[in-house]
Amino acid sequence: AQSVTQPDIHITVSEGASLELRCNYSYGATPYLFWYVQSPGQGLQLLLKYFSGDTLVQGIKGFEAEFKRSQSSFNLRKPSVHWSDAAEYFCAVGARGGSYIPTFGRGTSLIVHP
Amino acid sequence: DAMVIQNPRYQVTQFGKPVTLSCSQTLNHNVMYWYQQKSSQAPKLLFHYYDKDFNNEADTPDNFQSRRPNTSFCFLDIRSPGLGDAAMYLCATSSRGTGANVLTFGAGSRLTVL
């Protein structure tokens, strides 16, 4: 079975600073990888996904993520954070065989200082 | 726009008083999920329907039931809510076919138990 680890519970950045949220997965083959964002009191929204091909994927709201097979990682990045990016971010991993239901990490809470 | 709609957005109930939460979708997705999310935690899958087939997670309490009368609608019934059932309940859908399983979430129903 697949698993995902988000080692940072909280991340605090200043508005305009760059951002990197970490995500590590465990799976025997190349997985499907996702980042979702959850604003306070809302459901989860898909930011981006990796299926295959180019390991650097672009998402909505200026986010990108890079799949690194050697490190089993799929870190989320943004070059300049806006105050509206303050939210909870969830990494998820899906198997290419077996269960089709993605496994979510525990989330990283992003705090943005003005 | 095609979407996932949850009602009510906020539900207050008394200890032991049954509650029903609803979810409707216009995406024509064949899979519907119910997640429970407590504060600052990852969504926890309660159960899901693959078409009409009901799949219960092993650790979902018997207090939680679900119905899917047709493709568009799914209900979560909490027969006797306890204080520990206070949470955000998220409905999600996906189209199961080949490839990765991308979930589309509703905005959630927040349950308060007095």
Tab-separated table of C-alpha atoms in Angstrom:
chain	number	residue	atom	x	y	z
A	1	ALA	CA	0.000	0.000	0.000
A	2	GLN	CA	1.122	3.526	-0.667
A	3	SER	CA	1.804	6.152	1.988
A	4	VAL	CA	2.681	9.824	2.034
A	5	THR	CA	4.532	11.991	4.531
A	6	GLN	CA	4.344	15.737	4.900
A	7	PRO	CA	7.026	16.457	7.470
A	8	ASP	CA	6.058	20.074	8.161
A	9	ILE	CA	2.877	20.708	10.141
A	10	HIS	CA	3.177	24.496	9.838
A	11	ILE	CA	5.176	26.739	7.518
A	12	THR	CA	5.380	30.501	7.992
A	13	VAL	CA	6.568	32.783	5.199
A	14	SER	CA	6.471	36.479	4.484
A	15	GLU	CA	4.386	37.762	1.634
A	16	GLY	CA	6.500	37.885	-1.496
A	17	ALA	CA	8.926	35.224	-0.289
A	18	SER	CA	9.380	31.892	-2.028
A	19	LEU	CA	7.747	28.739	-0.747
A	20	GLU	CA	8.524	25.041	-0.760
A	21	LEU	CA	6.279	22.449	0.886
A	22	ARG	CA	7.695	18.985	1.264
A	23	CYS	CA	6.064	15.705	0.371
A	24	ASN	CA	7.608	12.225	0.434
A	25	TYR	CA	5.835	9.089	-0.660
A	26	SER	CA	6.290	5.373	-0.350
A	27	TYR	CA	5.200	3.188	-3.247
A	28	GLY	CA	6.793	0.350	-5.165
A	29	ALA	CA	6.488	1.958	-8.579
A	30	THR	CA	5.919	5.389	-10.034
A	31	PRO	CA	2.741	6.661	-8.417
A	32	TYR	CA	0.188	9.245	-9.346
A	33	LEU	CA	0.866	12.357	-7.270
A	34	PHE	CA	-1.385	15.253	-6.340
A	35	TRP	CA	-1.390	18.484	-4.395
A	36	TYR	CA	-4.679	19.821	-3.044
A	37	VAL	CA	-5.322	23.110	-1.254
A	38	GLN	CA	-7.988	23.754	1.355
A	39	SER	CA	-8.952	27.284	2.323
A	40	PRO	CA	-10.559	27.736	5.752
A	41	GLY	CA	-14.042	26.264	5.900
A	42	GLN	CA	-13.868	24.948	2.348
A	43	GLY	CA	-13.385	21.666	0.543
A	44	LEU	CA	-10.183	20.578	-1.142
A	45	GLN	CA	-9.234	21.939	-4.554
A	46	LEU	CA	-6.789	20.278	-6.916
A	47	LEU	CA	-3.666	22.405	-7.450
A	48	LEU	CA	-1.751	20.083	-9.743
A	49	LYS	CA	-1.082	16.457	-10.527
A	50	TYR	CA	1.680	14.254	-11.905
A	51	PHE	CA	0.890	11.219	-14.016
A	52	SER	CA	3.924	10.723	-16.244
A	53	GLY	CA	6.283	12.589	-18.539
A	54	ASP	CA	7.839	15.907	-17.591
A	55	THR	CA	8.742	15.750	-13.928
A	56	LEU	CA	8.102	19.465	-13.402
A	57	VAL	CA	4.383	20.130	-13.438
A	58	GLN	CA	2.611	23.452	-13.436
A	59	GLY	CA	-0.593	24.045	-11.567
A	60	ILE	CA	-3.094	26.731	-10.827
A	61	LYS	CA	-2.391	29.905	-8.850
A	62	GLY	CA	1.272	29.957	-9.892
A	63	PHE	CA	2.230	26.729	-8.123
A	64	GLU	CA	4.545	24.054	-9.482
A	65	ALA	CA	5.825	20.742	-8.207
A	66	GLU	CA	8.711	18.517	-9.150
A	67	PHE	CA	8.678	14.730	-9.066
A	68	LYS	CA	12.039	13.315	-8.003
A	69	ARG	CA	12.062	9.555	-8.260
A	70	SER	CA	15.456	9.171	-6.564
A	71	GLN	CA	14.201	11.002	-3.492
A	72	SER	CA	10.603	9.730	-3.582
A	73	SER	CA	9.510	13.326	-3.328
A	74	PHE	CA	6.971	15.653	-4.881
A	75	ASN	CA	7.626	19.066	-3.361
A	76	LEU	CA	5.357	22.015	-4.041
A	77	ARG	CA	6.866	25.405	-4.854
A	78	LYS	CA	5.838	28.954	-5.523
A	79	PRO	CA	8.315	31.749	-6.280
A	80	SER	CA	6.367	34.551	-4.580
A	81	VAL	CA	3.669	33.910	-2.001
A	82	HIS	CA	0.552	36.050	-1.737
A	83	TRP	CA	-1.474	36.544	1.443
A	84	SER	CA	-4.344	34.669	-0.212
A	85	ASP	CA	-2.191	31.533	-0.371
A	86	ALA	CA	-2.637	31.014	3.371
A	87	ALA	CA	-4.372	27.643	3.564
A	88	GLU	CA	-3.887	23.959	4.289
A	89	TYR	CA	-2.001	21.981	1.643
A	90	PHE	CA	-2.395	18.250	1.201
A	91	CYS	CA	-0.164	15.960	-0.799
A	92	ALA	CA	-1.756	12.730	-2.023
A	93	VAL	CA	-0.446	9.605	-3.718
A	94	GLY	CA	-2.377	7.184	-5.876
A	95	ALA	CA	-1.427	3.686	-6.958
A	96	ARG	CA	-1.255	2.650	-10.596
A	97	GLY	CA	-2.631	-0.739	-9.665
A	98	GLY	CA	-4.812	-2.004	-6.854
A	99	SER	CA	-6.807	0.567	-4.881
A	100	TYR	CA	-7.751	3.586	-6.925
A	101	ILE	CA	-8.342	5.752	-3.866
A	102	PRO	CA	-5.549	8.261	-3.195
A	103	THR	CA	-3.891	8.383	0.186
A	104	PHE	CA	-3.633	11.845	1.737
A	105	GLY	CA	-0.862	13.247	3.867
A	106	ARG	CA	-1.721	14.979	7.115
A	107	GLY	CA	-1.354	18.415	5.538
A	108	THR	CA	0.838	21.472	5.967
A	109	SER	CA	-0.656	24.701	7.215
A	110	LEU	CA	0.758	27.745	5.429
A	111	ILE	CA	0.811	31.013	7.337
A	112	VAL	CA	1.637	34.172	5.400
A	113	HIS	CA	2.918	37.252	7.213
A	114	PRO	CA	2.344	40.675	5.618
B	1	ASP	CA	-20.380	24.779	-14.034
B	2	ALA	CA	-20.287	21.133	-13.169
B	3	MET	CA	-19.757	20.726	-9.498
B	4	VAL	CA	-20.291	18.943	-6.193
B	5	ILE	CA	-22.840	20.548	-3.872
B	6	GLN	CA	-23.177	19.737	-0.189
B	7	ASN	CA	-26.092	20.642	2.050
B	8	PRO	CA	-26.334	21.957	4.588
B	9	ARG	CA	-23.057	23.835	4.894
B	10	TYR	CA	-23.542	24.045	8.654
B	11	GLN	CA	-25.522	21.647	10.807
B	12	VAL	CA	-26.042	21.878	14.529
B	13	THR	CA	-27.563	18.908	16.282
B	14	GLN	CA	-28.025	17.609	19.780
B	15	PHE	CA	-26.252	14.616	21.212
B	16	GLY	CA	-28.001	11.507	19.915
B	17	LYS	CA	-30.286	13.287	17.436
B	18	PRO	CA	-29.996	11.799	13.919
B	19	VAL	CA	-28.523	13.882	11.156
B	20	THR	CA	-28.515	13.538	7.380
B	21	LEU	CA	-26.050	15.317	5.138
B	22	SER	CA	-26.542	15.412	1.400
B	23	CYS	CA	-24.294	15.592	-1.622
B	24	SER	CA	-25.236	16.112	-5.237
B	25	GLN	CA	-23.074	16.204	-8.331
B	26	THR	CA	-23.496	17.330	-11.905
B	27	LEU	CA	-20.253	15.729	-13.120
B	28	ASN	CA	-21.836	12.337	-13.852
B	29	HIS	CA	-18.994	10.694	-11.951
B	30	ASN	CA	-19.475	7.070	-11.061
B	31	VAL	CA	-17.598	7.166	-7.737
B	32	MET	CA	-18.737	9.148	-4.697
B	33	TYR	CA	-16.901	9.377	-1.397
B	34	TRP	CA	-17.583	10.583	2.127
B	35	TYR	CA	-14.686	11.850	4.225
B	36	GLN	CA	-14.581	13.009	7.817
B	37	GLN	CA	-12.109	15.771	8.602
B	38	LYS	CA	-11.325	16.970	12.085
B	39	SER	CA	-9.442	20.133	12.815
B	40	SER	CA	-5.998	20.295	11.163
B	41	GLN	CA	-6.084	16.653	10.121
B	42	ALA	CA	-6.113	14.821	6.836
B	43	PRO	CA	-9.497	13.780	5.481
B	44	LYS	CA	-10.425	10.309	6.704
B	45	LEU	CA	-12.328	8.135	4.265
B	46	LEU	CA	-15.543	6.744	5.753
B	47	PHE	CA	-16.933	4.928	2.704
B	48	HIS	CA	-17.439	5.246	-1.009
B	49	TYR	CA	-19.721	4.075	-3.775
B	50	TYR	CA	-18.371	2.697	-7.013
B	51	ASP	CA	-21.547	2.985	-9.063
B	52	LYS	CA	-24.056	1.199	-6.809
B	53	ASP	CA	-21.454	-0.849	-4.986
B	54	PHE	CA	-20.998	0.313	-1.407
B	55	ASN	CA	-17.511	0.076	0.133
B	56	ASN	CA	-17.174	0.632	3.845
B	57	GLU	CA	-13.814	1.352	5.457
B	58	ALA	CA	-12.997	-1.201	8.155
B	59	ASP	CA	-12.766	1.400	10.924
B	60	THR	CA	-15.902	3.372	10.076
B	61	PRO	CA	-18.265	3.220	13.068
B	62	ASP	CA	-21.671	1.571	12.622
B	63	ASN	CA	-23.178	4.901	13.612
B	64	PHE	CA	-22.416	6.124	10.097
B	65	GLN	CA	-24.536	4.973	7.177
B	66	SER	CA	-24.837	6.052	3.575
B	67	ARG	CA	-27.307	5.913	0.727
B	68	ARG	CA	-26.903	6.540	-2.974
B	69	PRO	CA	-30.349	6.506	-4.575
B	70	ASN	CA	-29.028	7.495	-7.999
B	71	THR	CA	-25.848	8.609	-9.759
B	72	SER	CA	-26.235	12.249	-8.763
B	73	PHE	CA	-27.033	12.009	-5.070
B	74	CYS	CA	-25.406	10.538	-2.005
B	75	PHE	CA	-26.391	10.886	1.660
B	76	LEU	CA	-24.526	10.489	4.908
B	77	ASP	CA	-26.665	9.471	7.878
B	78	ILE	CA	-25.328	9.731	11.406
B	79	ARG	CA	-27.761	7.752	13.508
B	80	SER	CA	-26.785	8.916	16.990
B	81	PRO	CA	-24.204	11.668	16.867
B	82	GLY	CA	-21.760	11.886	19.715
B	83	LEU	CA	-19.508	14.770	20.662
B	84	GLY	CA	-16.665	13.019	18.869
B	85	ASP	CA	-18.545	13.162	15.583
B	86	ALA	CA	-18.276	16.939	15.398
B	87	ALA	CA	-16.249	17.509	12.264
B	88	MET	CA	-16.269	18.709	8.680
B	89	TYR	CA	-17.792	16.132	6.345
B	90	LEU	CA	-16.535	16.231	2.801
B	91	CYS	CA	-18.156	14.668	-0.211
B	92	ALA	CA	-16.016	13.962	-3.263
B	93	THR	CA	-16.511	12.398	-6.662
B	94	SER	CA	-14.311	10.887	-9.321
B	95	SER	CA	-14.648	9.232	-12.669
B	96	ARG	CA	-13.129	5.811	-12.439
B	97	GLY	CA	-11.589	4.677	-15.627
B	98	THR	CA	-8.073	4.226	-16.819
B	99	GLY	CA	-5.519	6.555	-15.414
B	100	ALA	CA	-5.279	8.436	-12.195
B	101	ASN	CA	-8.200	9.077	-9.912
B	102	VAL	CA	-8.681	12.814	-9.513
B	103	LEU	CA	-11.153	13.750	-6.789
B	104	THR	CA	-13.488	16.730	-6.987
B	105	PHE	CA	-14.614	17.906	-3.564
B	106	GLY	CA	-17.641	19.759	-2.341
B	107	ALA	CA	-17.304	22.677	0.061
B	108	GLY	CA	-18.130	20.476	3.039
B	109	SER	CA	-20.751	20.296	5.770
B	110	ARG	CA	-19.619	21.329	9.220
B	111	LEU	CA	-21.368	19.393	11.971
B	112	THR	CA	-21.602	20.702	15.518
B	113	VAL	CA	-22.913	18.410	18.258
B	114	LEU	CA	-24.250	20.033	21.427
